[in-house]
Amino acid sequence: MSNTKVLPLIAPESDAVAPCCPPLTERPFTAEEAETAARMFKALGDPVRLRLFSAVASHEGGEACVCDISDVGVSQPTVSHHLKKLKEAGLLTSERRGTWVYYRVEPSVLAAMGRLLTVAPAAT
Amino acid sequence: MSNTKVLPLIAPESDAVAPCCPPLTERPFTAEEAETAARMFKALGDPVRLRLFSAVASHEGGEACVCDISDVGVSQPTVSHHLKKLKEAGLLTSERRGTWVYYRVEPSVLAAMGRLLTVAPAAT
DNA sequence: TGTCTATGTTGACGTTTGTCGAATCAGGTG
DNA sequence: CACCTGATTCGACAAACGTCAACATAGACA
């Protein structure tokens, strides 16, 4: 199962995305909100991680085997290390299927981050 | 007063935003693209910087004096240090007016980052 | 069983980062 | 001019980070 869903895209109008924080432009972040959101931005703040994330996110079906994306110029343990970081940040999930481990993006988190960078719709 | 300019919003349909990179989900980033984009994400990857940025972005008129936003729990030199980082990342600009220094957000960069997190429209 | 391949973990390393206090710069005001 | 306040720069230090080689683990297959 689950081959039917080609990428559980998020409904742009849905506010069911991770209720982490309001848009950055809406009001000053609290310390707590900043902590949460910064964790996600930080995870994408490294070139290697960004390439890995982009490789997974753009891969067919929204998921990719490590072997498909590990050609980013660093050693294999380093790739594993970065994928772990992305997982800890909630941006990726992983699943072992036989010999290979597949990573897929967490679409709701992507949407939540996008919302952070949204400019508030004309504040009155 | 000054309600006339609500925030120099970006036209969501305009592709005139910083032509850094395509959406993360469109195709695997090249090393160069990742380097550029990671620099921006990294700038927002610190809680203190995120609070400072949010404070500026949400401030009336889209700009704020350092004195208005420097209450984030760290020393004043540290605030200055982080604001500098945000400036170097192209997220903020600063201008001295008399005694005070005002920071304002670079809306096009915000838009560019938002576009990165956009989900590609049904990749065939 | 043993072996081979694909990933993850450990330990160590040099580098970068976040933080502060002290010193310095920039503009007002008396 | 001297003095005060707001903001940046400097110098130092501990903590976090990115990286690798070596080792460990998980599953496939003979």
Tab-separated table of C-alpha atoms (C1' of nucleotides) in Angstrom:
chain	number	residue	atom	x	y	z
A	1	MET	CA	0.000	0.000	0.000
A	2	SER	CA	0.848	3.591	0.070
A	3	ASN	CA	2.186	3.686	-3.453
A	4	THR	CA	-1.017	5.410	-4.302
A	5	LYS	CA	-0.054	8.574	-2.481
A	6	VAL	CA	2.438	10.362	-4.645
A	7	LEU	CA	3.438	12.832	-2.019
A	8	PRO	CA	0.925	13.743	0.576
A	9	LEU	CA	0.977	17.340	-0.437
A	10	ILE	CA	-0.347	19.855	1.927
A	11	ALA	CA	-3.403	21.865	1.292
A	12	PRO	CA	-2.046	25.415	1.206
A	13	GLU	CA	-5.150	26.746	2.854
A	14	SER	CA	-5.146	24.213	5.609
A	15	ASP	CA	-3.897	25.407	8.944
A	16	ALA	CA	-3.463	21.842	10.059
A	17	VAL	CA	0.240	22.135	9.496
A	18	ALA	CA	2.479	21.771	12.491
A	19	PRO	CA	1.225	24.517	14.813
A	20	CYS	CA	4.721	25.574	15.666
A	21	CYS	CA	4.656	29.288	15.143
A	22	PRO	CA	2.949	32.130	13.365
A	23	PRO	CA	4.570	33.855	10.407
A	24	LEU	CA	7.807	35.605	11.334
A	25	THR	CA	6.249	38.892	10.348
A	26	GLU	CA	3.148	38.574	12.474
A	27	ARG	CA	4.559	39.317	15.899
A	28	PRO	CA	7.820	38.947	17.790
A	29	PHE	CA	8.600	35.335	18.500
A	30	THR	CA	8.718	34.143	22.058
A	31	ALA	CA	11.835	32.393	23.276
A	32	GLU	CA	10.062	29.071	23.040
A	33	GLU	CA	8.802	29.578	19.523
A	34	ALA	CA	12.209	30.735	18.424
A	35	GLU	CA	13.785	27.647	19.895
A	36	THR	CA	11.479	25.376	17.978
A	37	ALA	CA	11.645	27.164	14.675
A	38	ALA	CA	15.387	27.710	14.836
A	39	ARG	CA	15.891	23.986	15.161
A	40	MET	CA	14.302	23.488	11.769
A	41	PHE	CA	16.125	26.316	10.066
A	42	LYS	CA	19.379	25.150	11.552
A	43	ALA	CA	18.846	21.716	10.109
A	44	LEU	CA	18.709	23.222	6.636
A	45	GLY	CA	21.574	25.568	7.392
A	46	ASP	CA	24.253	23.233	6.148
A	47	PRO	CA	24.979	22.805	2.437
A	48	VAL	CA	25.344	19.050	2.634
A	49	ARG	CA	22.111	18.653	4.554
A	50	LEU	CA	20.326	20.939	2.165
A	51	ARG	CA	21.472	18.849	-0.777
A	52	LEU	CA	20.415	15.661	0.934
A	53	PHE	CA	17.049	17.104	1.832
A	54	SER	CA	16.518	18.456	-1.640
A	55	ALA	CA	17.519	15.130	-3.127
A	56	VAL	CA	14.951	13.306	-1.036
A	57	ALA	CA	12.257	15.907	-1.512
A	58	SER	CA	12.625	15.948	-5.264
A	59	HIS	CA	12.975	12.230	-5.674
A	60	GLU	CA	10.288	10.268	-7.362
A	61	GLY	CA	7.574	9.355	-4.931
A	62	GLY	CA	8.884	11.725	-2.320
A	63	GLU	CA	11.257	9.175	-0.933
A	64	ALA	CA	14.764	8.002	-1.687
A	65	CYS	CA	17.170	5.300	-0.693
A	66	VAL	CA	20.375	6.456	0.931
A	67	CYS	CA	22.279	4.921	-1.935
A	68	ASP	CA	20.444	7.214	-4.328
A	69	ILE	CA	21.431	10.451	-2.654
A	70	SER	CA	24.758	9.847	-0.956
A	71	ASP	CA	26.826	11.382	-3.723
A	72	VAL	CA	27.307	14.787	-2.152
A	73	GLY	CA	31.050	14.846	-1.753
A	74	VAL	CA	31.422	13.637	1.799
A	75	SER	CA	32.085	10.234	3.294
A	76	GLN	CA	29.310	7.774	3.918
A	77	PRO	CA	29.366	8.132	7.712
A	78	THR	CA	28.997	11.858	7.283
A	79	VAL	CA	25.959	11.361	5.078
A	80	SER	CA	24.471	9.133	7.731
A	81	HIS	CA	25.224	11.732	10.364
A	82	HIS	CA	23.459	14.472	8.439
A	83	LEU	CA	20.449	12.352	7.660
A	84	LYS	CA	20.154	11.688	11.364
A	85	LYS	CA	20.203	15.401	12.054
A	86	LEU	CA	17.464	15.993	9.528
A	87	LYS	CA	15.453	13.251	11.173
A	88	GLU	CA	15.942	14.714	14.616
A	89	ALA	CA	14.760	18.049	13.322
A	90	GLY	CA	11.570	16.381	12.166
A	91	LEU	CA	12.219	17.085	8.517
A	92	LEU	CA	12.699	13.509	7.393
A	93	THR	CA	11.506	10.084	8.374
A	94	SER	CA	13.250	6.828	7.606
A	95	GLU	CA	12.167	3.285	7.068
A	96	ARG	CA	14.156	0.162	6.393
A	97	ARG	CA	12.868	-2.049	3.641
A	98	GLY	CA	15.067	-5.073	3.238
A	99	THR	CA	18.599	-4.092	2.440
A	100	TRP	CA	17.995	-0.425	1.931
A	101	VAL	CA	16.836	2.437	4.101
A	102	TYR	CA	14.430	4.905	2.587
A	103	TYR	CA	14.041	8.497	3.656
A	104	ARG	CA	11.030	10.656	2.961
A	105	VAL	CA	10.158	14.234	3.698
A	106	GLU	CA	7.659	15.248	6.327
A	107	PRO	CA	5.350	17.390	4.197
A	108	SER	CA	3.574	19.116	7.033
A	109	VAL	CA	6.838	20.423	8.399
A	110	LEU	CA	7.797	21.782	5.028
A	111	ALA	CA	4.501	23.599	4.922
A	112	ALA	CA	4.948	24.928	8.417
A	113	MET	CA	8.319	26.357	7.532
A	114	GLY	CA	6.916	27.908	4.406
A	115	ARG	CA	4.243	29.546	6.484
A	116	LEU	CA	6.857	31.062	8.740
A	117	LEU	CA	8.255	32.963	5.815
A	118	THR	CA	4.859	34.078	4.668
A	119	VAL	CA	4.134	37.735	4.793
A	120	ALA	CA	1.041	38.404	6.827
A	121	PRO	CA	-1.942	39.165	4.616
A	122	ALA	CA	-2.276	42.912	4.996
A	123	ALA	CA	-2.665	43.412	8.702
A	124	THR	CA	-5.873	45.446	8.676
B	1	MET	CA	-0.381	57.341	10.841
B	2	SER	CA	1.951	55.508	8.618
B	3	ASN	CA	-0.714	52.914	8.168
B	4	THR	CA	-0.505	53.670	4.528
B	5	LYS	CA	2.472	51.436	4.036
B	6	VAL	CA	1.564	48.247	5.727
B	7	LEU	CA	4.830	46.507	4.928
B	8	PRO	CA	6.428	46.476	1.521
B	9	LEU	CA	4.812	43.198	0.666
B	10	ILE	CA	6.107	41.035	-2.067
B	11	ALA	CA	3.950	40.143	-4.975
B	12	PRO	CA	3.498	36.401	-4.522
B	13	GLU	CA	3.248	35.845	-8.237
B	14	SER	CA	6.331	37.824	-9.055
B	15	ASP	CA	9.399	35.787	-9.859
B	16	ALA	CA	11.531	38.842	-9.404
B	17	VAL	CA	12.562	37.574	-6.025
B	18	ALA	CA	16.204	36.751	-5.549
B	19	PRO	CA	16.870	34.111	-8.223
B	20	CYS	CA	18.875	31.981	-5.861
B	21	CYS	CA	17.397	28.559	-6.269
B	22	PRO	CA	14.337	26.596	-7.299
B	23	PRO	CA	12.022	25.057	-4.720
B	24	LEU	CA	13.715	22.394	-2.656
B	25	THR	CA	11.303	19.853	-4.010
B	26	GLU	CA	11.862	20.571	-7.671
B	27	ARG	CA	15.206	18.889	-8.224
B	28	PRO	CA	18.341	18.060	-6.240
B	29	PHE	CA	20.281	21.160	-5.379
B	30	THR	CA	23.722	21.625	-6.819
B	31	ALA	CA	26.601	22.245	-4.453
B	32	GLU	CA	26.574	25.912	-5.382
B	33	GLU	CA	22.863	26.394	-4.849
B	34	ALA	CA	23.070	24.600	-1.551
B	35	GLU	CA	25.881	26.853	-0.436
B	36	THR	CA	23.852	29.953	-1.174
B	37	ALA	CA	20.583	28.777	0.289
B	38	ALA	CA	22.178	27.252	3.363
B	39	ARG	CA	23.669	30.603	4.219
B	40	MET	CA	20.193	32.083	4.551
B	41	PHE	CA	18.759	29.195	6.511
B	42	LYS	CA	21.762	29.220	8.774
B	43	ALA	CA	21.174	32.864	9.572
B	44	LEU	CA	17.740	31.982	10.923
B	45	GLY	CA	19.022	28.853	12.622
B	46	ASP	CA	19.704	30.527	15.930
B	47	PRO	CA	16.949	31.287	18.443
B	48	VAL	CA	18.275	34.714	19.301
B	49	ARG	CA	18.617	35.702	15.664
B	50	LEU	CA	15.169	34.386	14.906
B	51	ARG	CA	13.690	36.499	17.685
B	52	LEU	CA	15.556	39.562	16.511
B	53	PHE	CA	14.482	39.014	12.942
B	54	SER	CA	10.886	38.402	13.948
B	55	ALA	CA	10.929	41.489	16.098
B	56	VAL	CA	12.100	43.627	13.205
B	57	ALA	CA	9.812	41.989	10.677
B	58	SER	CA	6.737	42.396	12.820
B	59	HIS	CA	7.522	45.890	13.978
B	60	GLU	CA	5.400	48.749	12.866
B	61	GLY	CA	6.564	50.057	9.530
B	62	GLY	CA	8.755	47.030	8.929
B	63	GLU	CA	11.656	48.551	10.748
B	64	ALA	CA	12.860	48.783	14.310
B	65	CYS	CA	15.501	50.515	16.354
B	66	VAL	CA	17.990	48.267	18.073
B	67	CYS	CA	16.808	49.628	21.367
B	68	ASP	CA	13.310	48.328	20.603
B	69	ILE	CA	14.298	44.733	20.055
B	70	SER	CA	17.371	44.126	22.171
B	71	ASP	CA	15.487	42.521	25.013
B	72	VAL	CA	16.123	38.931	24.067
B	73	GLY	CA	18.094	37.757	27.052
B	74	VAL	CA	21.636	38.281	25.848
B	75	SER	CA	24.068	41.122	26.260
B	76	GLN	CA	23.952	44.087	23.995
B	77	PRO	CA	27.197	43.239	22.156
B	78	THR	CA	25.741	39.844	21.406
B	79	VAL	CA	22.642	41.451	19.964
B	80	SER	CA	24.837	43.572	17.764
B	81	HIS	CA	26.765	40.517	16.698
B	82	HIS	CA	23.628	38.678	15.638
B	83	LEU	CA	22.213	41.655	13.809
B	84	LYS	CA	25.432	41.815	11.877
B	85	LYS	CA	25.084	38.181	10.942
B	86	LEU	CA	21.564	38.773	9.699
B	87	LYS	CA	22.811	41.687	7.676
B	88	GLU	CA	25.611	39.658	6.164
B	89	ALA	CA	23.090	37.026	5.182
B	90	GLY	CA	21.139	39.676	3.332
B	91	LEU	CA	18.089	39.370	5.542
B	92	LEU	CA	18.297	42.796	7.128
B	93	THR	CA	19.529	46.237	6.245
B	94	SER	CA	20.488	48.947	8.681
B	95	GLU	CA	20.499	52.694	8.683
B	96	ARG	CA	21.637	55.155	11.284
B	97	ARG	CA	19.283	58.032	11.980
B	98	GLY	CA	20.696	60.314	14.593
B	99	THR	CA	21.299	58.519	17.811
B	100	TRP	CA	19.635	55.296	16.851
B	101	VAL	CA	20.224	52.594	14.271
B	102	TYR	CA	17.215	51.167	12.510
B	103	TYR	CA	17.000	47.704	10.986
B	104	ARG	CA	14.516	46.616	8.388
B	105	VAL	CA	13.824	43.355	6.634
B	106	GLU	CA	14.720	42.651	3.043
B	107	PRO	CA	11.362	41.484	1.729
B	108	SER	CA	12.633	39.945	-1.482
B	109	VAL	CA	14.918	37.613	0.415
B	110	LEU	CA	12.084	36.549	2.651
B	111	ALA	CA	10.070	35.775	-0.436
B	112	ALA	CA	12.922	33.825	-1.984
B	113	MET	CA	13.223	31.679	1.089
B	114	GLY	CA	9.515	31.083	1.131
B	115	ARG	CA	9.689	29.935	-2.446
B	116	LEU	CA	12.337	27.402	-1.535
B	117	LEU	CA	9.901	25.694	0.768
B	118	THR	CA	7.141	25.686	-1.754
B	119	VAL	CA	5.920	22.326	-2.863
B	120	ALA	CA	6.271	21.914	-6.594
B	121	PRO	CA	2.947	21.802	-8.419
B	122	ALA	CA	2.436	18.091	-9.080
B	123	ALA	CA	5.720	16.915	-10.547
B	124	THR	CA	4.343	14.945	-13.465
C	1	DT	C1'	26.572	-21.292	8.819
C	2	DG	C1'	29.514	-17.701	6.727
C	3	DT	C1'	30.142	-13.840	3.748
C	4	DC	C1'	28.968	-9.775	1.360
C	5	DT	C1'	26.702	-5.267	0.936
C	6	DA	C1'	24.253	-1.257	2.861
C	7	DT	C1'	23.782	1.878	6.960
C	8	DG	C1'	24.581	3.410	11.396
C	9	DT	C1'	27.665	4.368	15.510
C	10	DT	C1'	31.909	5.649	17.912
C	11	DG	C1'	35.863	8.371	18.947
C	12	DA	C1'	38.833	11.826	17.702
C	13	DC	C1'	40.232	16.030	15.321
C	14	DG	C1'	40.257	20.874	13.850
C	15	DT	C1'	36.999	24.629	12.893
C	16	DT	C1'	33.187	27.470	13.681
C	17	DT	C1'	29.895	29.558	16.726
C	18	DG	C1'	27.676	32.065	20.646
C	19	DT	C1'	28.703	34.565	24.484
C	20	DC	C1'	30.649	38.020	27.446
C	21	DG	C1'	33.498	42.153	29.365
C	22	DA	C1'	36.237	45.864	28.028
C	23	DA	C1'	37.330	49.167	24.819
C	24	DT	C1'	35.872	52.066	21.020
C	25	DC	C1'	33.027	54.759	17.889
C	26	DA	C1'	28.973	57.960	16.795
C	27	DG	C1'	25.725	61.588	18.025
C	28	DG	C1'	23.286	64.300	21.111
C	29	DT	C1'	23.253	67.731	25.026
C	30	DG	C1'	24.781	70.766	28.538
D	1	DC	C1'	34.584	71.623	25.232
D	2	DA	C1'	33.230	67.635	28.414
D	3	DC	C1'	29.934	64.232	29.256
D	4	DC	C1'	26.381	60.871	28.459
D	5	DT	C1'	23.901	57.317	25.883
D	6	DG	C1'	23.336	54.024	22.047
D	7	DA	C1'	25.732	50.810	19.202
D	8	DT	C1'	29.725	48.326	17.281
D	9	DT	C1'	34.313	46.138	17.549
D	10	DC	C1'	37.885	43.477	19.956
D	11	DG	C1'	39.822	39.574	22.528
D	12	DA	C1'	39.029	35.551	24.804
D	13	DC	C1'	36.879	31.196	25.883
D	14	DA	C1'	33.732	27.115	26.161
D	15	DA	C1'	30.505	24.625	23.508
D	16	DA	C1'	28.771	22.912	19.318
D	17	DC	C1'	29.655	21.405	14.679
D	18	DG	C1'	31.377	18.876	10.406
D	19	DT	C1'	34.357	15.567	9.097
D	20	DC	C1'	36.730	11.194	8.774
D	21	DA	C1'	38.613	6.348	9.750
D	22	DA	C1'	37.491	2.396	12.214
D	23	DC	C1'	34.202	-0.458	13.977
D	24	DA	C1'	29.444	-2.363	14.577
D	25	DT	C1'	24.909	-3.781	12.978
D	26	DA	C1'	21.169	-5.451	9.809
D	27	DG	C1'	19.595	-8.014	6.171
D	28	DA	C1'	20.316	-10.955	1.758
D	29	DC	C1'	22.102	-14.968	-0.156
D	30	DA	C1'	24.811	-19.060	-0.960
